[in-house]
mmCIF file of C-alpha atoms and ligand atoms in Angstrom:
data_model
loop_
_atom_site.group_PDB
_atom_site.id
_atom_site.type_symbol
_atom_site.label_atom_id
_atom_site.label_comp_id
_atom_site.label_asym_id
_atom_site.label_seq_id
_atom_site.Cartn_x
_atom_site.Cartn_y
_atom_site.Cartn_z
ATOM 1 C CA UNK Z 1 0.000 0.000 0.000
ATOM 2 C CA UNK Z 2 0.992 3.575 -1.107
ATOM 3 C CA UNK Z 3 1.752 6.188 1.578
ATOM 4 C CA UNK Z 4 -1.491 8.008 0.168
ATOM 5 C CA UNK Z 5 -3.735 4.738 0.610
ATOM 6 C CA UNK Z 6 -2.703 4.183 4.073
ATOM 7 C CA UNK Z 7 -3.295 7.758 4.816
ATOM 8 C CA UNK Z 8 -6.698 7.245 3.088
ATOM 9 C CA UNK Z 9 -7.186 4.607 5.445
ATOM 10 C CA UNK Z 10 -6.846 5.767 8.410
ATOM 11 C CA UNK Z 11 -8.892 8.905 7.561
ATOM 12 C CA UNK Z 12 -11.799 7.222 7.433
ATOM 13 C CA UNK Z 13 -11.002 5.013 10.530
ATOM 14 C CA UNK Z 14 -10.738 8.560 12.016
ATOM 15 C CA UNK Z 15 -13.944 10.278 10.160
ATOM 16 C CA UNK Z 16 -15.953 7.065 11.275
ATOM 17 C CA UNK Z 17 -15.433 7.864 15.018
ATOM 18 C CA UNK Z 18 -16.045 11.404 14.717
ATOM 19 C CA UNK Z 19 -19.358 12.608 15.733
ATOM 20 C CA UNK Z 20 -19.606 16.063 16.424
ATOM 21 C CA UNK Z 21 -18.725 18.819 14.211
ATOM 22 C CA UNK Z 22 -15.694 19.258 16.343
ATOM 23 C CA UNK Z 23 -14.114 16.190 15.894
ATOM 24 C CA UNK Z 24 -14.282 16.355 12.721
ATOM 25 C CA UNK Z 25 -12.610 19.646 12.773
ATOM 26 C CA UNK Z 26 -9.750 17.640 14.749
ATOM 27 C CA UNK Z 27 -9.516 14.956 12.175
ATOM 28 C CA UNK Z 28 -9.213 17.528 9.307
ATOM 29 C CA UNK Z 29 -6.280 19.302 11.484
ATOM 30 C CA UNK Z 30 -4.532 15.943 12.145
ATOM 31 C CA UNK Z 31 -4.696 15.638 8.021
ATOM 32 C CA UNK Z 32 -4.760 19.386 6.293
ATOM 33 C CA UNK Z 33 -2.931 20.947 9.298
ATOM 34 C CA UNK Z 34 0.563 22.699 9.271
ATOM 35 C CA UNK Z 35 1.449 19.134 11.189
ATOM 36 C CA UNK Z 36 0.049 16.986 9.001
ATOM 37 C CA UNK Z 37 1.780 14.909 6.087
ATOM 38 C CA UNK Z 38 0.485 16.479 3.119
ATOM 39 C CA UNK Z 39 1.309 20.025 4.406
ATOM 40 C CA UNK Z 40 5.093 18.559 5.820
ATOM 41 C CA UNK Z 41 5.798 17.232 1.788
ATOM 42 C CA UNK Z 42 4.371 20.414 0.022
ATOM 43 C CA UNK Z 43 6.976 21.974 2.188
ATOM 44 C CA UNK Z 44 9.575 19.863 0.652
ATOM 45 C CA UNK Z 45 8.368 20.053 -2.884
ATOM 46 C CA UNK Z 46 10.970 23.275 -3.621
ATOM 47 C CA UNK Z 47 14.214 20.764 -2.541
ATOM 48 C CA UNK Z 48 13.192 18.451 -5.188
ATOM 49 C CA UNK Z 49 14.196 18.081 -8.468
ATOM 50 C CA UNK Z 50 11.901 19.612 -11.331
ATOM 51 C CA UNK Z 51 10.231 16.449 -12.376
ATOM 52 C CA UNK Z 52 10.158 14.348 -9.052
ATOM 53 C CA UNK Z 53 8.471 17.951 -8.064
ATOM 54 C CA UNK Z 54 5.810 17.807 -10.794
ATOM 55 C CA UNK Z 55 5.340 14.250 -10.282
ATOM 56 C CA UNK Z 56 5.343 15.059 -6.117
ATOM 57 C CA UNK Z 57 3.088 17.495 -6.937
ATOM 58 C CA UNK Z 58 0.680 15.896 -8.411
ATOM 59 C CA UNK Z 59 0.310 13.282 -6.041
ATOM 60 C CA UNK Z 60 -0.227 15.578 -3.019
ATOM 61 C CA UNK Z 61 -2.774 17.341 -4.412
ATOM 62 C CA UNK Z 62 -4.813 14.151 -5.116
ATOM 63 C CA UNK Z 63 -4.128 13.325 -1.725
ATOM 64 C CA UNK Z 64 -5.497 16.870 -0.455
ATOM 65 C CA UNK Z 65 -8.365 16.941 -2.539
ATOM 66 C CA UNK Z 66 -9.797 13.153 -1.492
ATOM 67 C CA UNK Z 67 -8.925 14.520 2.225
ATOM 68 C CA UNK Z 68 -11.106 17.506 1.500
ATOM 69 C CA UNK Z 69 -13.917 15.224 -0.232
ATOM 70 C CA UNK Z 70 -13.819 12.823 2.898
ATOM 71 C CA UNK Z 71 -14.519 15.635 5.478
ATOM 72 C CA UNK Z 72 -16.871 17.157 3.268
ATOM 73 C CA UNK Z 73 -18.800 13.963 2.963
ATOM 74 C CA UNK Z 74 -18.746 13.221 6.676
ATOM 75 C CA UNK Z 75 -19.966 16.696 7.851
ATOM 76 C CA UNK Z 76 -22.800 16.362 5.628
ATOM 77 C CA UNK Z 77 -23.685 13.041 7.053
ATOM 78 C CA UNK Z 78 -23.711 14.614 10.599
ATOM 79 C CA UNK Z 79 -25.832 17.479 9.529
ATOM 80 C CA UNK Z 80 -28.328 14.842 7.678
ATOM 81 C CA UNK Z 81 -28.181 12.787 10.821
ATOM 82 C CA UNK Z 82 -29.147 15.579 12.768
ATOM 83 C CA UNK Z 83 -32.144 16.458 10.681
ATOM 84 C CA UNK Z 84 -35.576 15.416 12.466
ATOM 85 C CA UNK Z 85 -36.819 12.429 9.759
ATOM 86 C CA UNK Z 86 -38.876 13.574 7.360
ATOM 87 C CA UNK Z 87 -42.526 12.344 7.543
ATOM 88 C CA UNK Z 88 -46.110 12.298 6.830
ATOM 89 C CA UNK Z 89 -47.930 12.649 10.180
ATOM 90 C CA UNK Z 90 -50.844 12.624 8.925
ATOM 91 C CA UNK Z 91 -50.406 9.719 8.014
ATOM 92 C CA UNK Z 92 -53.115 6.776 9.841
ATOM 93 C CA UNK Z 93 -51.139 5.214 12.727
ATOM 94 C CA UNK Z 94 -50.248 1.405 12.481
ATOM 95 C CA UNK Z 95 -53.146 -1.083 13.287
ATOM 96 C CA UNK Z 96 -55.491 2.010 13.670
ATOM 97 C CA UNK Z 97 -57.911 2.393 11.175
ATOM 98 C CA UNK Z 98 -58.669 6.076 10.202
ATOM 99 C CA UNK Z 99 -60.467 8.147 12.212
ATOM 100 C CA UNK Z 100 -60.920 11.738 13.510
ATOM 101 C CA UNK Z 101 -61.396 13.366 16.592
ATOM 102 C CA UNK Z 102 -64.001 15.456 17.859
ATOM 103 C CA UNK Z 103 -64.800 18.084 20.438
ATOM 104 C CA UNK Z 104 -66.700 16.081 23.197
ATOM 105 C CA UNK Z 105 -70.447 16.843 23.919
ATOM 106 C CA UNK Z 106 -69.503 18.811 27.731
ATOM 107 C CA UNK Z 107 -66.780 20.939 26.127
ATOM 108 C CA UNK Z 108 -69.052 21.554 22.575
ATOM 109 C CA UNK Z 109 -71.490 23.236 25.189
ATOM 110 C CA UNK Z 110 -68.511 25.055 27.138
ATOM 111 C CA UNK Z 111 -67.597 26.234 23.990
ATOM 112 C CA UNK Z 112 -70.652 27.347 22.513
ATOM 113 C CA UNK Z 113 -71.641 29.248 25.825
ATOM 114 C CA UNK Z 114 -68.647 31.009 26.037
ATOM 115 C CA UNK Z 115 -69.138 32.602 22.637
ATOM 116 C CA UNK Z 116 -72.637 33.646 23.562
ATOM 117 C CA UNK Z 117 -71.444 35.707 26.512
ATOM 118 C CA UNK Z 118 -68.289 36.835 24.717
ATOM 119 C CA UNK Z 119 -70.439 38.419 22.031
ATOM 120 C CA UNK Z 120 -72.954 40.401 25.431
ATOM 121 C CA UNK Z 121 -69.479 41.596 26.369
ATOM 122 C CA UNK Z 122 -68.644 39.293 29.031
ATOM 123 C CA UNK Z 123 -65.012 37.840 30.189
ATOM 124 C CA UNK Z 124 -63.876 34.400 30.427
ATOM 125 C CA UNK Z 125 -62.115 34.016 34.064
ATOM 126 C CA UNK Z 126 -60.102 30.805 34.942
ATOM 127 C CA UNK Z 127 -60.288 29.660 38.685
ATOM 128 C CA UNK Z 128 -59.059 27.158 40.624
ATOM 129 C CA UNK Z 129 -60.563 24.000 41.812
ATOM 130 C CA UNK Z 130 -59.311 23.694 45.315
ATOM 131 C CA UNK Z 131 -60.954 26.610 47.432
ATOM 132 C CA UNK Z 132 -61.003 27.562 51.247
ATOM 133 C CA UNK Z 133 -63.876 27.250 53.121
ATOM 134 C CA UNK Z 134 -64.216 30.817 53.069
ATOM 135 C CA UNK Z 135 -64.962 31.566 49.547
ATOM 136 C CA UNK Z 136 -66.710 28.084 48.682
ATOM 137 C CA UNK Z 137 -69.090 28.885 51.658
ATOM 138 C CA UNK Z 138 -68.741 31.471 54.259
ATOM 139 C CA UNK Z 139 -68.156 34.720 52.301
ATOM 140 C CA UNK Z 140 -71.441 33.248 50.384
ATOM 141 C CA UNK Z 141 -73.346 33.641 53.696
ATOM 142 C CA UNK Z 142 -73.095 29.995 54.616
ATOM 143 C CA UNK Z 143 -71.190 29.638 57.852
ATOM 144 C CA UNK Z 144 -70.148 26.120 58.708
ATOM 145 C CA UNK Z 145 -73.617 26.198 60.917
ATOM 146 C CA UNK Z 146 -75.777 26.388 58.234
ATOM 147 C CA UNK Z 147 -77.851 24.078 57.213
ATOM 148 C CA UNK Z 148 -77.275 25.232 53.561
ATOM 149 C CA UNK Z 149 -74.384 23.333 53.446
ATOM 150 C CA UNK Z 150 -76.440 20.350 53.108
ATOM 151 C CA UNK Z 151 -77.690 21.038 49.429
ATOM 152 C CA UNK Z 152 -73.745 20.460 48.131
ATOM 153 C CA UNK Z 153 -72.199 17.335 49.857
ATOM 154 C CA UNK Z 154 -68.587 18.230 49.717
ATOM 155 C CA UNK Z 155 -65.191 16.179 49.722
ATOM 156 C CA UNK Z 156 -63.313 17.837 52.738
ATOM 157 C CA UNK Z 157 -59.737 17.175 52.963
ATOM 158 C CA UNK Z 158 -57.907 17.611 56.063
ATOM 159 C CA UNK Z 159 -55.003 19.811 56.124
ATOM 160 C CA UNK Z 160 -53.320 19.920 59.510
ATOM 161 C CA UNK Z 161 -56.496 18.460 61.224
ATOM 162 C CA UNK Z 162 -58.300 21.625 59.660
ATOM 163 C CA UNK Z 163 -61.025 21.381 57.089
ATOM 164 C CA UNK Z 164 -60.327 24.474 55.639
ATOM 165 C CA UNK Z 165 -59.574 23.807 52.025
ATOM 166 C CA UNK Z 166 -61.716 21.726 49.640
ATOM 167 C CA UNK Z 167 -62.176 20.091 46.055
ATOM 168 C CA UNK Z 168 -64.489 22.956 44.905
ATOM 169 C CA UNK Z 169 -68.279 22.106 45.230
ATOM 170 C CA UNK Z 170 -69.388 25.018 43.115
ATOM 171 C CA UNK Z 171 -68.180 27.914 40.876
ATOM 172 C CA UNK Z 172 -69.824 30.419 42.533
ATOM 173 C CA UNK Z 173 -66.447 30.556 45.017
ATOM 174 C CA UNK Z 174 -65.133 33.119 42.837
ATOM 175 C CA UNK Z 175 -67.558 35.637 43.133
ATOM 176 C CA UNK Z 176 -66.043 36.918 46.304
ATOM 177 C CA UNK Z 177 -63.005 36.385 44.912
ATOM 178 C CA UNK Z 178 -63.753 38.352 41.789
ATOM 179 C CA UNK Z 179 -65.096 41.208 43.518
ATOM 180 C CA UNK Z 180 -61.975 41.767 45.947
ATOM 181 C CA UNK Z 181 -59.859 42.068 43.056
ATOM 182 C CA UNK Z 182 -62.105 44.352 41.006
ATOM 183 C CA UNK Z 183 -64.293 47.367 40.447
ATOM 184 C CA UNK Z 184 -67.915 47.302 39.182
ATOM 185 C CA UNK Z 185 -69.231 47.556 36.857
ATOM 186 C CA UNK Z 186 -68.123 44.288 35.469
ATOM 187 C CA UNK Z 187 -69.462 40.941 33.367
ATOM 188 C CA UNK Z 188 -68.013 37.549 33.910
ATOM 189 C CA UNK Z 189 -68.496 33.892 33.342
ATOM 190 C CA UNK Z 190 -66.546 31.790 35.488
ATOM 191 C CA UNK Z 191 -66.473 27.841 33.684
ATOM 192 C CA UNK Z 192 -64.720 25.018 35.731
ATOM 193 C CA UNK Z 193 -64.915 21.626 37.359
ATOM 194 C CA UNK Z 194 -66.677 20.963 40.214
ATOM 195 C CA UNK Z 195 -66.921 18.272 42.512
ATOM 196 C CA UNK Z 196 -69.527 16.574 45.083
ATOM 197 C CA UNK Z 197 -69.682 13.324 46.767
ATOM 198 C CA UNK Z 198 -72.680 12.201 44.973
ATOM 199 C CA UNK Z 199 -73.844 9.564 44.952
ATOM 200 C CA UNK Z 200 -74.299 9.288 41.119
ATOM 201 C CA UNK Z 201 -77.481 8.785 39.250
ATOM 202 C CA UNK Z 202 -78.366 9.119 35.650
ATOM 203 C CA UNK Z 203 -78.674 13.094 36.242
ATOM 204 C CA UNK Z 204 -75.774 13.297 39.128
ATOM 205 C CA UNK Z 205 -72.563 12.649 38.814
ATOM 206 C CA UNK Z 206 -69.088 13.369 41.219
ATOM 207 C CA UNK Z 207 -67.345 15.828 39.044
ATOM 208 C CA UNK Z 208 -68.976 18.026 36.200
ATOM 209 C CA UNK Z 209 -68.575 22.010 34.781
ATOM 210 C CA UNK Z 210 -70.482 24.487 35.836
ATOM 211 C CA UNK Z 211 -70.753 28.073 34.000
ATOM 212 C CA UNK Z 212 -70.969 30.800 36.722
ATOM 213 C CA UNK Z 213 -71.944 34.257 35.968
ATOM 214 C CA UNK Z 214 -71.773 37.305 38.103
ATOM 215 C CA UNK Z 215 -72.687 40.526 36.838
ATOM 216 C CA UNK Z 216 -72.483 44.087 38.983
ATOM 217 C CA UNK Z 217 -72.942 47.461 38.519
ATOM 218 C CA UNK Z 218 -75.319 50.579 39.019
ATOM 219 C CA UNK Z 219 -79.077 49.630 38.961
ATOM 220 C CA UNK Z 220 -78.839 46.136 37.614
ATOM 221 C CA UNK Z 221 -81.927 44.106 37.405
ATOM 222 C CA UNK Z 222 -83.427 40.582 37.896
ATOM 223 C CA UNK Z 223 -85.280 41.820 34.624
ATOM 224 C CA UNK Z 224 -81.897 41.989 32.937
ATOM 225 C CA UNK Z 225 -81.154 38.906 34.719
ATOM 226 C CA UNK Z 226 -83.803 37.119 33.078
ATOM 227 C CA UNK Z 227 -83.304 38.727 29.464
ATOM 228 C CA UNK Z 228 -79.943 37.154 29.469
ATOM 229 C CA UNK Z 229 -80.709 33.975 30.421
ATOM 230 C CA UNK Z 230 -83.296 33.539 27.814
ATOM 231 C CA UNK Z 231 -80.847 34.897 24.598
ATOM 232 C CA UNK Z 232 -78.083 32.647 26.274
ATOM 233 C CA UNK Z 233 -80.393 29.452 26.615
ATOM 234 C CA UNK Z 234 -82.100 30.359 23.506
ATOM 235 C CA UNK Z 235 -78.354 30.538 21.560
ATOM 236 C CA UNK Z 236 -77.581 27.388 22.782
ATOM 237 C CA UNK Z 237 -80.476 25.137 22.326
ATOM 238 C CA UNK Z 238 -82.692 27.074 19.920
ATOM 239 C CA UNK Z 239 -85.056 30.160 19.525
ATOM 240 C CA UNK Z 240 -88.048 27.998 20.225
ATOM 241 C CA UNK Z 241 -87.155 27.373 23.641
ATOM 242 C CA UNK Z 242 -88.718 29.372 26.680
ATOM 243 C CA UNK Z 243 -87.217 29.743 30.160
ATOM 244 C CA UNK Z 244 -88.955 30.342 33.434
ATOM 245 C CA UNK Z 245 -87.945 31.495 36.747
ATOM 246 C CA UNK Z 246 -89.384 29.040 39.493
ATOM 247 C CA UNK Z 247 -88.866 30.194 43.557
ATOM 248 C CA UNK Z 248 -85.617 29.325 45.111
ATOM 249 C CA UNK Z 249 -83.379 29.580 47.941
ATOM 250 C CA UNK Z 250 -79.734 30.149 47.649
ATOM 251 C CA UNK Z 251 -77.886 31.902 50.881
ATOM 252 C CA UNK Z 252 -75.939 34.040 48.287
ATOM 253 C CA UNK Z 253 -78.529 35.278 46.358
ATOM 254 C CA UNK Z 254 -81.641 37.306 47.165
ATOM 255 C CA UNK Z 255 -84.387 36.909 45.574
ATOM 256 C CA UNK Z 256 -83.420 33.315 44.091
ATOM 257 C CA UNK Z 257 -84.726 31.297 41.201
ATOM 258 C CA UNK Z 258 -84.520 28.180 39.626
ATOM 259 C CA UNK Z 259 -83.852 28.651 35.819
ATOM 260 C CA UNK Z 260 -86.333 25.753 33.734
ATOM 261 C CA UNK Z 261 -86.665 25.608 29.688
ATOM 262 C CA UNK Z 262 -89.033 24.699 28.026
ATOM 263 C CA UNK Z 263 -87.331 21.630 25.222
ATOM 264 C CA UNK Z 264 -89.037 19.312 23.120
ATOM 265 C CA UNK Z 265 -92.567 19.682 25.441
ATOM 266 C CA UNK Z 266 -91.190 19.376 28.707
ATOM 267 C CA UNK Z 267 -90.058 22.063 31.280
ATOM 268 C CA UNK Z 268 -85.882 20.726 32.576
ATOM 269 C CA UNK Z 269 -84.143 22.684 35.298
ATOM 270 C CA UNK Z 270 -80.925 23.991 34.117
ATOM 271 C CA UNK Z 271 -79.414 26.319 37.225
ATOM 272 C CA UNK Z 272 -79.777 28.558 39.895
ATOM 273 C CA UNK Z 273 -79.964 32.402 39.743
ATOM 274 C CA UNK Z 274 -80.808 35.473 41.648
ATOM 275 C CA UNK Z 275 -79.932 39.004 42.504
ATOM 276 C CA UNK Z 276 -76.765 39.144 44.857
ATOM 277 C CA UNK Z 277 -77.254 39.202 48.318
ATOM 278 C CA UNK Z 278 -76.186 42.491 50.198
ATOM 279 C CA UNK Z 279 -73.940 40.359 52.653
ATOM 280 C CA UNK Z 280 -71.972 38.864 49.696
ATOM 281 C CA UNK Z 281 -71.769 41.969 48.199
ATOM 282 C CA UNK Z 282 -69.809 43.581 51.456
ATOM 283 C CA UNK Z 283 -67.825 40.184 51.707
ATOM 284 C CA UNK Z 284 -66.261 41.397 48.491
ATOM 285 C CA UNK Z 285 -65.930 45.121 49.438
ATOM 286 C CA UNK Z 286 -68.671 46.390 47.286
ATOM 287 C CA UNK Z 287 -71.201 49.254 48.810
ATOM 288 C CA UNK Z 288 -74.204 47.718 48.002
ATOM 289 C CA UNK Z 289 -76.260 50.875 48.578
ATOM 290 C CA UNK Z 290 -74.361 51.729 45.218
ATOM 291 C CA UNK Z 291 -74.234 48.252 43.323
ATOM 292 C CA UNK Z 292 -76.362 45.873 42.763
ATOM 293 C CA UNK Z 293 -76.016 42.241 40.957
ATOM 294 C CA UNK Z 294 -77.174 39.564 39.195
ATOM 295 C CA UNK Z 295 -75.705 36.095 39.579
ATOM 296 C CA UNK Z 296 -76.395 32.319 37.934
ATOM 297 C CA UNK Z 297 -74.624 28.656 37.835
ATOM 298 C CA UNK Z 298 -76.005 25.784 35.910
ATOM 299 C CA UNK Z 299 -74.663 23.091 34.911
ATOM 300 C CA UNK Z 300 -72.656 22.019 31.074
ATOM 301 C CA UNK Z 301 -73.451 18.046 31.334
ATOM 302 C CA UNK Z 302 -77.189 19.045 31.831
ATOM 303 C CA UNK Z 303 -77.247 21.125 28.769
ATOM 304 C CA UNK Z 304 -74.910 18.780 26.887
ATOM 305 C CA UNK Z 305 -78.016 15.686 27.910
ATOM 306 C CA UNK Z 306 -80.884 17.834 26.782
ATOM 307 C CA UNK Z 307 -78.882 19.068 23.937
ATOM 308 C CA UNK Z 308 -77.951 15.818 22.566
ATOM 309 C CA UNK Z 309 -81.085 14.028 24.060
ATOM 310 C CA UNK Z 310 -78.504 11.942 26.319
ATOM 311 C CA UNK Z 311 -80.441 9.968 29.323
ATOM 312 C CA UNK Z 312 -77.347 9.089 31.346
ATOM 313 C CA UNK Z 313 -75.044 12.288 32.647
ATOM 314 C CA UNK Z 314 -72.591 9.404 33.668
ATOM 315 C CA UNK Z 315 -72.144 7.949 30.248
ATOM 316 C CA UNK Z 316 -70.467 11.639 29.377
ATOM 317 C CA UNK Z 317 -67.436 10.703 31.114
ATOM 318 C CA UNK Z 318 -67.110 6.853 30.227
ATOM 319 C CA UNK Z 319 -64.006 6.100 28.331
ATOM 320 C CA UNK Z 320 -66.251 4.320 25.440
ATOM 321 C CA UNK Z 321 -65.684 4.922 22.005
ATOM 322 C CA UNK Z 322 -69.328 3.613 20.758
ATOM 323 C CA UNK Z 323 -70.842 6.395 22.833
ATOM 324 C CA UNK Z 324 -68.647 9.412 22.209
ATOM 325 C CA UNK Z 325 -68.381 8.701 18.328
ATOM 326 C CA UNK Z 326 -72.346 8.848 17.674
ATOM 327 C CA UNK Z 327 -71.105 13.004 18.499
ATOM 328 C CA UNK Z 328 -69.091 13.650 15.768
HETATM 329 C C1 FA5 S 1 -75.341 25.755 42.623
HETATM 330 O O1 FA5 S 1 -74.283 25.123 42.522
HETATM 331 C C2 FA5 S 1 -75.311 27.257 42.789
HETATM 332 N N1 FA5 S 1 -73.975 27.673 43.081
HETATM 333 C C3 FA5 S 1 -75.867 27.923 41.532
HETATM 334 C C4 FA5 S 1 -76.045 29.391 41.712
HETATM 335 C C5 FA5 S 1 -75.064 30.259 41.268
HETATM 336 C C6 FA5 S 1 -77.211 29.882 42.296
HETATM 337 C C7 FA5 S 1 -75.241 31.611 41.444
HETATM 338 C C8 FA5 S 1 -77.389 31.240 42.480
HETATM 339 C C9 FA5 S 1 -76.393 32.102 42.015
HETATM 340 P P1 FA5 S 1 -76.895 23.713 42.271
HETATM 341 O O2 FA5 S 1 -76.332 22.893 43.346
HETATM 342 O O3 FA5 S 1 -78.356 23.633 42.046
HETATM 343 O O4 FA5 S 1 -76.536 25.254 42.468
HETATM 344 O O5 FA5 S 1 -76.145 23.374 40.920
HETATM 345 C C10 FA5 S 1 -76.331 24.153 39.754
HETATM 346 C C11 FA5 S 1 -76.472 23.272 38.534
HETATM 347 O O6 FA5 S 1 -75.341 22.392 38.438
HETATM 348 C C12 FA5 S 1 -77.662 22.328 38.562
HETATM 349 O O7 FA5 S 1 -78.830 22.955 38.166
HETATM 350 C C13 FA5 S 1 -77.235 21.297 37.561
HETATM 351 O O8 FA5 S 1 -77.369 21.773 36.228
HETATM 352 C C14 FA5 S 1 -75.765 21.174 37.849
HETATM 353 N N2 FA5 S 1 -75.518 20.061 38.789
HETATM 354 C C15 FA5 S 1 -75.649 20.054 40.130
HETATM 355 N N3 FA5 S 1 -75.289 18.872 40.669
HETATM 356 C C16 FA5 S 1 -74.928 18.093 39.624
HETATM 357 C C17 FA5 S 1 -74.430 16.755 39.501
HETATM 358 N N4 FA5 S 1 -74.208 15.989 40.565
HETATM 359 N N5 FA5 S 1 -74.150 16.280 38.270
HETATM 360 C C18 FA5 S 1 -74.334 17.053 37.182
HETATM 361 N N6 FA5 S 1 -74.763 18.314 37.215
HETATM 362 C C19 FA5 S 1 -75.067 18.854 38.415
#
């Protein structure tokens, strides 16, 4: 073997172990460097005679130029190796036959609503779903005495032998909170999980969305209150359907009503509703001998079953295909 070949050789020996840009930088100074072999005889070309020169000269730079082709072909490699693969992912998955996904029934509704009272000027607020005590029930006028408590069986958890936070049992939590943090007049819906110890049923289940709204300002009305709810209801399941206040009692609210429509022939209750009680108004640091307020809370699994004619709530949050597909 030539001098060239076994320099050819172990170039590639070196290029093959080289696997970062850098050490391929090394390998190219261990071969093109001021070091290296070819750059040592090009040196030594001028103390030759003129044809072993020529003939020299010739050689090397065949030598240089297959050095220069070998790095050049090994940094592309890298780069190429680098590169995420192309593919089609759209393509159908492996032993999955095609199919597409859809919005479920719950969030369709979610959805839906929250473009109705985008478009009457009201904001979207996030919440949490742990709450204290405090805002879940006592700033709402239910102290831990009261029987009121009763109507929402809640999952307590114990933190330091206290029961003073909780899985959220209703959205309305945040209308305290909402008021401490700003001034009236304002429009909100609140949407979230919330969670009860239920004991489930086809219209009752653990965990499920509610939609709270809370509206306050200067000489707002349970006539207003009412309006709303009919273009929201009426926007979500149709312009033939009628809503009705029925009596209520909520601690929070004052007067309070239970919020029925009329679908398909027969009168369903969607939520509660009233005008904001005084106390809850002060809870939240608003003079409510300046402001008053509407408030509401119904249900999205309700709406979603007499929506999509559903008879079991707890089918919504099976994991079964053969249900959810019928909703695309
Ligand atoms: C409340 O939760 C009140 N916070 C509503 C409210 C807000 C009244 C503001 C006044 C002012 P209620 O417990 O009735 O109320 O629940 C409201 C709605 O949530 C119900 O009408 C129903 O649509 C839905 N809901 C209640 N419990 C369940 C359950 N276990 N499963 C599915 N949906 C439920």
């Amino acid at each position: 073997m030539t001098s060239s070949e076994n320099i050819i050789k172990d170039l590639r020996n070196d290029l093959a172990q080289a696997s970062t840009e850098h050490a391929i930088a090394q390998v190219k100074s261990k071969y093109l460097g001021n070091k290296s072999y070819v750059s040592e005889q090009l040196r030594l070309l001028p103390t030759l005679s003129p044809d072993k020169r020529v003939e020299m000269g010739r050689e090397l730079n065949v030598l240089k130029n297959q050095i220069e082709n070998s790095i050049t072909t090994a940094r592309e490699e890298l780069v190429a190796a680098q590169q995420f693969p192309v593919k089609d992912i759209s393509l159908p998955g492996v032993g999955f036959p095609q199919a597409y996904g859809h919005m479920h029934p719950a969030s369709r509704v979610l959805q839906e609503t929250y473009k109705i009272f985008a478009d009457l000027g009201f904001a979207v607020v996030d919440s949490s779903e742990i709450e204290t005590d405090w805002y879940n029930f006592e700033a709402l006028n239910m102290p831990a005495t009261h029987p009121a408590r009763e109507m929402q069986d809640t999952f307590y958890i114990k933190n330091n032998g206290k029961l003073d936070v909780l899985p959220r049992t209703h959205t309305s939590g945040m209308q305290v909170r909402f008021m401490e943090a700003n001034k009236p007049p304002f429009k909100i819906i609140v949407p979230g999980r919330v969670f009860r110890n239920e004991d489930e049923d086809v219209t009752h289940i653990w965990a499920f969305h509610q939609i709270e709204g809370l509206v306050v300002g200067e000489g707002v009305s349970m006539a207003q209150l009412k309006g709303t709810l009919l273009h929201v209801v009426q926007g979500i399941l149709g312009p033939e359907v009628d809503i009705r206040f029925r009596p209520s009692y909520f601690p929070y609210t004052e007067p309070s009503v239970e919020l029925d429509c009329r679908y398909k022939g027969q009168w369903l209750e969607l939520g509660g509703a009233g005008m904001i009680n005084p106390i809850v108004l002060k809870n939240g640091g608003i003079d409510p001998e300046k402001y008053t307020g509407f408030a509401f809370g119904w249900g999205a699994e309700r709406i979603a079953a007499i929506k999509y004619g559903l008879d079991d709530l707890r089918e919504l949050w099976r994991p079964r295909f053969e249900f959810l597909e019928q909703f695309v």
